[in-house]
Amino acid sequence: MKTRTMVSTAVSACVVLAVCACGPERAKEDAAAKPSRPPASTSAKGPSSAPSASAGTEKPSASPTGNQPAPMTKERAIQRYEQYLHGLGHEDIDTVCEVAGPGAKKAQDQGFGPCTSTYVVVFQMISPEQKKALQTATVDPRRVVVRTLDKIEMPLEAVRSSATFTESDLGSYTLEYLKDDYYITEGQ
């Protein structure tokens, strides 16, 4: 099976799993219970030596803050997709499965394993050069296709990184606004 097909199927399975099976709140509880690399953002549970969010040095949160829904905007969809790309680059299974949960659930329903085990295989298929490039990859907003504000396409051509990716490596994805934030629901 081509890497692109495997990644696309894994994304489909992981995305559905996180949103439909346990929802964003449960996914956060599960992630907190497992020892692993911290996701792109961490919640403030106590004093920290890290700069405050007001210092403007932290990445945008992978999930909406508090009980507030994330804004339904093209910019938020881009943020979420960049979080996914950075998660792939850092092999951050919690972030990847958070953003790609609904798509990953679809793949699981088609016979692939759960997001956490499927993406371990996906991580092994990405070259070290590509992983390093994904850690700082950005998305060109001019190449993003807004079908509706609740369904936004991220074509491969929109990904800006220091490495080259093909459709069989990374591909293009659709993010949908579900349960108050954007999630990857399918890969093309």
PDB file of C-alpha atoms in Angstrom:
ATOM      1  CA  MET A   1       0.000   0.000   0.000  1.00  0.00           C
ATOM      2  CA  LYS A   2       1.374   3.422  -0.883  1.00  0.00           C
ATOM      3  CA  THR A   3       2.392   5.683   1.961  1.00  0.00           C
ATOM      4  CA  ARG A   4      -0.159   8.295   0.868  1.00  0.00           C
ATOM      5  CA  THR A   5      -3.008   5.784   0.963  1.00  0.00           C
ATOM      6  CA  MET A   6      -1.917   4.536   4.379  1.00  0.00           C
ATOM      7  CA  VAL A   7      -1.662   8.079   5.752  1.00  0.00           C
ATOM      8  CA  SER A   8      -5.023   9.045   4.261  1.00  0.00           C
ATOM      9  CA  THR A   9      -6.708   5.983   5.705  1.00  0.00           C
ATOM     10  CA  ALA A  10      -5.015   6.480   9.056  1.00  0.00           C
ATOM     11  CA  VAL A  11      -6.104  10.106   9.144  1.00  0.00           C
ATOM     12  CA  SER A  12      -9.650   9.132   8.388  1.00  0.00           C
ATOM     13  CA  ALA A  13      -9.661   6.554  11.171  1.00  0.00           C
ATOM     14  CA  CYS A  14      -7.968   8.798  13.735  1.00  0.00           C
ATOM     15  CA  VAL A  15     -10.190  11.805  13.119  1.00  0.00           C
ATOM     16  CA  VAL A  16     -13.447   9.901  13.565  1.00  0.00           C
ATOM     17  CA  LEU A  17     -12.092   8.043  16.593  1.00  0.00           C
ATOM     18  CA  ALA A  18     -11.209  11.200  18.508  1.00  0.00           C
ATOM     19  CA  VAL A  19     -14.412  13.081  17.787  1.00  0.00           C
ATOM     20  CA  CYS A  20     -17.060  10.398  17.531  1.00  0.00           C
ATOM     21  CA  ALA A  21     -15.814   7.722  19.914  1.00  0.00           C
ATOM     22  CA  CYS A  22     -14.624   9.820  22.792  1.00  0.00           C
ATOM     23  CA  GLY A  23     -15.012  13.484  21.833  1.00  0.00           C
ATOM     24  CA  PRO A  24     -12.431  16.215  22.370  1.00  0.00           C
ATOM     25  CA  GLU A  25     -12.983  16.380  26.137  1.00  0.00           C
ATOM     26  CA  ARG A  26     -12.408  12.643  26.667  1.00  0.00           C
ATOM     27  CA  ALA A  27      -9.387  12.699  24.362  1.00  0.00           C
ATOM     28  CA  LYS A  28      -7.807  15.355  26.595  1.00  0.00           C
ATOM     29  CA  GLU A  29      -8.502  13.273  29.716  1.00  0.00           C
ATOM     30  CA  ASP A  30      -6.997  10.177  28.088  1.00  0.00           C
ATOM     31  CA  ALA A  31      -3.943  12.124  26.954  1.00  0.00           C
ATOM     32  CA  ALA A  32      -3.432  13.483  30.460  1.00  0.00           C
ATOM     33  CA  ALA A  33      -3.510   9.960  31.895  1.00  0.00           C
ATOM     34  CA  LYS A  34      -0.822   8.637  29.522  1.00  0.00           C
ATOM     35  CA  PRO A  35       2.834   9.510  29.909  1.00  0.00           C
ATOM     36  CA  SER A  36       3.880  10.959  26.564  1.00  0.00           C
ATOM     37  CA  ARG A  37       5.398  13.985  24.950  1.00  0.00           C
ATOM     38  CA  PRO A  38       3.206  16.995  25.758  1.00  0.00           C
ATOM     39  CA  PRO A  39       0.954  18.148  22.907  1.00  0.00           C
ATOM     40  CA  ALA A  40       1.514  21.421  21.069  1.00  0.00           C
ATOM     41  CA  SER A  41      -0.162  23.199  23.953  1.00  0.00           C
ATOM     42  CA  THR A  42      -0.781  22.296  27.548  1.00  0.00           C
ATOM     43  CA  SER A  43      -3.457  23.520  29.879  1.00  0.00           C
ATOM     44  CA  ALA A  44      -2.510  25.582  32.895  1.00  0.00           C
ATOM     45  CA  LYS A  45      -2.884  23.193  35.821  1.00  0.00           C
ATOM     46  CA  GLY A  46      -0.477  24.922  38.129  1.00  0.00           C
ATOM     47  CA  PRO A  47       2.430  27.313  38.315  1.00  0.00           C
ATOM     48  CA  SER A  48       4.799  27.111  35.396  1.00  0.00           C
ATOM     49  CA  SER A  49       8.105  28.655  34.522  1.00  0.00           C
ATOM     50  CA  ALA A  50       6.966  29.005  30.902  1.00  0.00           C
ATOM     51  CA  PRO A  51       5.944  32.442  29.646  1.00  0.00           C
ATOM     52  CA  SER A  52       2.271  33.277  29.906  1.00  0.00           C
ATOM     53  CA  ALA A  53      -0.040  33.196  26.895  1.00  0.00           C
ATOM     54  CA  SER A  54      -0.153  36.969  27.064  1.00  0.00           C
ATOM     55  CA  ALA A  55       3.561  37.034  26.255  1.00  0.00           C
ATOM     56  CA  GLY A  56       2.641  35.912  22.725  1.00  0.00           C
ATOM     57  CA  THR A  57       5.264  33.171  22.600  1.00  0.00           C
ATOM     58  CA  GLU A  58       3.023  30.097  22.798  1.00  0.00           C
ATOM     59  CA  LYS A  59       1.536  28.215  19.879  1.00  0.00           C
ATOM     60  CA  PRO A  60      -2.230  28.442  19.366  1.00  0.00           C
ATOM     61  CA  SER A  61      -4.104  25.865  21.392  1.00  0.00           C
ATOM     62  CA  ALA A  62      -4.921  22.554  19.703  1.00  0.00           C
ATOM     63  CA  SER A  63      -8.416  22.843  21.135  1.00  0.00           C
ATOM     64  CA  PRO A  64     -10.718  25.702  22.072  1.00  0.00           C
ATOM     65  CA  THR A  65     -10.005  27.295  25.417  1.00  0.00           C
ATOM     66  CA  GLY A  66     -12.477  26.726  28.215  1.00  0.00           C
ATOM     67  CA  ASN A  67     -15.987  26.045  27.013  1.00  0.00           C
ATOM     68  CA  GLN A  68     -15.675  28.490  24.133  1.00  0.00           C
ATOM     69  CA  PRO A  69     -15.969  27.060  20.631  1.00  0.00           C
ATOM     70  CA  ALA A  70     -13.095  27.753  18.272  1.00  0.00           C
ATOM     71  CA  PRO A  71     -13.879  30.381  15.649  1.00  0.00           C
ATOM     72  CA  MET A  72     -15.307  28.984  12.404  1.00  0.00           C
ATOM     73  CA  THR A  73     -12.777  30.712  10.163  1.00  0.00           C
ATOM     74  CA  LYS A  74     -10.329  29.819   7.434  1.00  0.00           C
ATOM     75  CA  GLU A  75      -7.530  31.002   9.737  1.00  0.00           C
ATOM     76  CA  ARG A  76      -8.557  28.560  12.488  1.00  0.00           C
ATOM     77  CA  ALA A  77      -8.713  25.679   9.991  1.00  0.00           C
ATOM     78  CA  ILE A  78      -5.183  26.569   8.868  1.00  0.00           C
ATOM     79  CA  GLN A  79      -4.001  26.646  12.501  1.00  0.00           C
ATOM     80  CA  ARG A  80      -5.449  23.193  13.115  1.00  0.00           C
ATOM     81  CA  TYR A  81      -3.875  21.749   9.962  1.00  0.00           C
ATOM     82  CA  GLU A  82      -0.500  23.258  10.884  1.00  0.00           C
ATOM     83  CA  GLN A  83      -0.849  21.665  14.338  1.00  0.00           C
ATOM     84  CA  TYR A  84      -1.428  18.322  12.613  1.00  0.00           C
ATOM     85  CA  LEU A  85       1.623  18.811  10.345  1.00  0.00           C
ATOM     86  CA  HIS A  86       3.817  19.813  13.293  1.00  0.00           C
ATOM     87  CA  GLY A  87       2.480  16.834  15.268  1.00  0.00           C
ATOM     88  CA  LEU A  88       3.501  14.518  12.422  1.00  0.00           C
ATOM     89  CA  GLY A  89       6.958  16.055  12.398  1.00  0.00           C
ATOM     90  CA  HIS A  90       7.406  15.700  16.154  1.00  0.00           C
ATOM     91  CA  GLU A  91       5.743  12.250  16.250  1.00  0.00           C
ATOM     92  CA  ASP A  92       3.267  13.749  18.732  1.00  0.00           C
ATOM     93  CA  ILE A  93       0.584  11.073  18.689  1.00  0.00           C
ATOM     94  CA  ASP A  94      -1.743  13.023  21.008  1.00  0.00           C
ATOM     95  CA  THR A  95      -1.873  16.093  18.745  1.00  0.00           C
ATOM     96  CA  VAL A  96      -2.121  14.029  15.555  1.00  0.00           C
ATOM     97  CA  CYS A  97      -4.958  11.878  16.893  1.00  0.00           C
ATOM     98  CA  GLU A  98      -6.730  14.943  18.318  1.00  0.00           C
ATOM     99  CA  VAL A  99      -6.837  16.745  14.968  1.00  0.00           C
ATOM    100  CA  ALA A 100      -7.205  13.664  12.739  1.00  0.00           C
ATOM    101  CA  GLY A 101      -9.580  11.666  14.961  1.00  0.00           C
ATOM    102  CA  PRO A 102     -12.732  11.576  12.765  1.00  0.00           C
ATOM    103  CA  GLY A 103     -10.774  10.550   9.655  1.00  0.00           C
ATOM    104  CA  ALA A 104      -8.853   7.942  11.620  1.00  0.00           C
ATOM    105  CA  LYS A 105     -12.114   6.446  12.896  1.00  0.00           C
ATOM    106  CA  LYS A 106     -13.238   5.924   9.294  1.00  0.00           C
ATOM    107  CA  ALA A 107     -10.001   4.026   8.595  1.00  0.00           C
ATOM    108  CA  GLN A 108     -10.456   1.974  11.763  1.00  0.00           C
ATOM    109  CA  ASP A 109     -13.957   1.062  10.587  1.00  0.00           C
ATOM    110  CA  GLN A 110     -12.347  -0.150   7.339  1.00  0.00           C
ATOM    111  CA  GLY A 111     -10.115  -2.573   9.254  1.00  0.00           C
ATOM    112  CA  PHE A 112      -7.130  -0.488  10.307  1.00  0.00           C
ATOM    113  CA  GLY A 113      -6.197  -0.239  13.960  1.00  0.00           C
ATOM    114  CA  PRO A 114      -6.939   2.653  16.281  1.00  0.00           C
ATOM    115  CA  CYS A 115      -5.316   6.025  15.636  1.00  0.00           C
ATOM    116  CA  THR A 116      -2.563   5.546  18.195  1.00  0.00           C
ATOM    117  CA  SER A 117      -1.290   2.308  16.664  1.00  0.00           C
ATOM    118  CA  THR A 118      -1.878   3.298  13.036  1.00  0.00           C
ATOM    119  CA  TYR A 119       0.078   6.524  13.325  1.00  0.00           C
ATOM    120  CA  VAL A 120       3.048   4.751  14.903  1.00  0.00           C
ATOM    121  CA  VAL A 121       3.368   2.992  11.522  1.00  0.00           C
ATOM    122  CA  VAL A 122       2.807   6.266   9.637  1.00  0.00           C
ATOM    123  CA  PHE A 123       5.574   7.973  11.633  1.00  0.00           C
ATOM    124  CA  GLN A 124       7.979   5.241  10.479  1.00  0.00           C
ATOM    125  CA  MET A 125       7.124   5.939   6.828  1.00  0.00           C
ATOM    126  CA  ILE A 126       8.101   9.613   7.002  1.00  0.00           C
ATOM    127  CA  SER A 127      11.785  10.272   6.320  1.00  0.00           C
ATOM    128  CA  PRO A 128      13.848  12.146   8.930  1.00  0.00           C
ATOM    129  CA  GLU A 129      14.243  15.059   6.484  1.00  0.00           C
ATOM    130  CA  GLN A 130      10.465  15.241   5.975  1.00  0.00           C
ATOM    131  CA  LYS A 131       9.801  15.036   9.742  1.00  0.00           C
ATOM    132  CA  LYS A 132      12.162  17.946  10.348  1.00  0.00           C
ATOM    133  CA  ALA A 133      10.433  19.946   7.588  1.00  0.00           C
ATOM    134  CA  LEU A 134       6.964  19.187   8.994  1.00  0.00           C
ATOM    135  CA  GLN A 135       7.954  20.586  12.405  1.00  0.00           C
ATOM    136  CA  THR A 136       7.974  24.095  10.941  1.00  0.00           C
ATOM    137  CA  ALA A 137       5.677  23.644   7.939  1.00  0.00           C
ATOM    138  CA  THR A 138       3.156  26.382   7.235  1.00  0.00           C
ATOM    139  CA  VAL A 139       0.093  26.660   5.028  1.00  0.00           C
ATOM    140  CA  ASP A 140      -0.273  29.232   2.250  1.00  0.00           C
ATOM    141  CA  PRO A 141      -3.761  30.705   2.841  1.00  0.00           C
ATOM    142  CA  ARG A 142      -4.086  31.654  -0.840  1.00  0.00           C
ATOM    143  CA  ARG A 143      -4.069  27.966  -1.814  1.00  0.00           C
ATOM    144  CA  VAL A 144      -6.653  26.846   0.753  1.00  0.00           C
ATOM    145  CA  VAL A 145     -10.066  26.067  -0.737  1.00  0.00           C
ATOM    146  CA  VAL A 146     -13.066  27.179   1.335  1.00  0.00           C
ATOM    147  CA  ARG A 147     -16.089  25.162   0.170  1.00  0.00           C
ATOM    148  CA  THR A 148     -18.106  26.459   3.119  1.00  0.00           C
ATOM    149  CA  LEU A 149     -16.829  27.708   6.467  1.00  0.00           C
ATOM    150  CA  ASP A 150     -17.543  24.295   7.941  1.00  0.00           C
ATOM    151  CA  LYS A 151     -15.694  22.379   5.166  1.00  0.00           C
ATOM    152  CA  ILE A 152     -12.237  23.572   4.129  1.00  0.00           C
ATOM    153  CA  GLU A 153      -9.779  21.788   1.842  1.00  0.00           C
ATOM    154  CA  MET A 154      -6.026  21.847   2.409  1.00  0.00           C
ATOM    155  CA  PRO A 155      -4.403  20.890  -0.900  1.00  0.00           C
ATOM    156  CA  LEU A 156      -0.864  19.533  -0.884  1.00  0.00           C
ATOM    157  CA  GLU A 157       0.198  22.631  -2.831  1.00  0.00           C
ATOM    158  CA  ALA A 158      -0.706  24.801   0.176  1.00  0.00           C
ATOM    159  CA  VAL A 159       1.916  23.166   2.419  1.00  0.00           C
ATOM    160  CA  ARG A 160       5.111  25.217   2.647  1.00  0.00           C
ATOM    161  CA  SER A 161       8.135  23.378   4.003  1.00  0.00           C
ATOM    162  CA  SER A 162      11.832  22.805   3.414  1.00  0.00           C
ATOM    163  CA  ALA A 163      11.168  19.286   2.082  1.00  0.00           C
ATOM    164  CA  THR A 164       9.250  18.169  -0.969  1.00  0.00           C
ATOM    165  CA  PHE A 165       6.071  16.134  -0.512  1.00  0.00           C
ATOM    166  CA  THR A 166       4.046  14.306  -3.143  1.00  0.00           C
ATOM    167  CA  GLU A 167       0.444  13.128  -3.110  1.00  0.00           C
ATOM    168  CA  SER A 168       1.719   9.659  -2.153  1.00  0.00           C
ATOM    169  CA  ASP A 169       3.721  11.135   0.781  1.00  0.00           C
ATOM    170  CA  LEU A 170       1.311  13.586   2.339  1.00  0.00           C
ATOM    171  CA  GLY A 171      -1.604  14.357   0.059  1.00  0.00           C
ATOM    172  CA  SER A 172      -4.474  16.798   0.479  1.00  0.00           C
ATOM    173  CA  TYR A 173      -7.027  16.856   3.292  1.00  0.00           C
ATOM    174  CA  THR A 174     -10.463  18.155   4.174  1.00  0.00           C
ATOM    175  CA  LEU A 175     -11.093  19.729   7.549  1.00  0.00           C
ATOM    176  CA  GLU A 176     -14.639  20.005   8.847  1.00  0.00           C
ATOM    177  CA  TYR A 177     -15.994  22.027  11.732  1.00  0.00           C
ATOM    178  CA  LEU A 178     -17.308  19.427  14.208  1.00  0.00           C
ATOM    179  CA  LYS A 179     -18.006  19.777  17.922  1.00  0.00           C
ATOM    180  CA  ASP A 180     -16.776  23.381  18.091  1.00  0.00           C
ATOM    181  CA  ASP A 181     -13.462  23.042  16.183  1.00  0.00           C
ATOM    182  CA  TYR A 182     -11.893  21.835  12.923  1.00  0.00           C
ATOM    183  CA  TYR A 183     -10.923  18.195  12.431  1.00  0.00           C
ATOM    184  CA  ILE A 184      -9.483  16.282   9.500  1.00  0.00           C
ATOM    185  CA  THR A 185     -12.276  14.122   8.144  1.00  0.00           C
ATOM    186  CA  GLU A 186     -10.802  12.800   4.920  1.00  0.00           C
ATOM    187  CA  GLY A 187      -7.779  12.716   2.700  1.00  0.00           C
ATOM    188  CA  GLN A 188      -7.862  12.887  -1.066  1.00  0.00           C
TER     189      GLN A 188
END
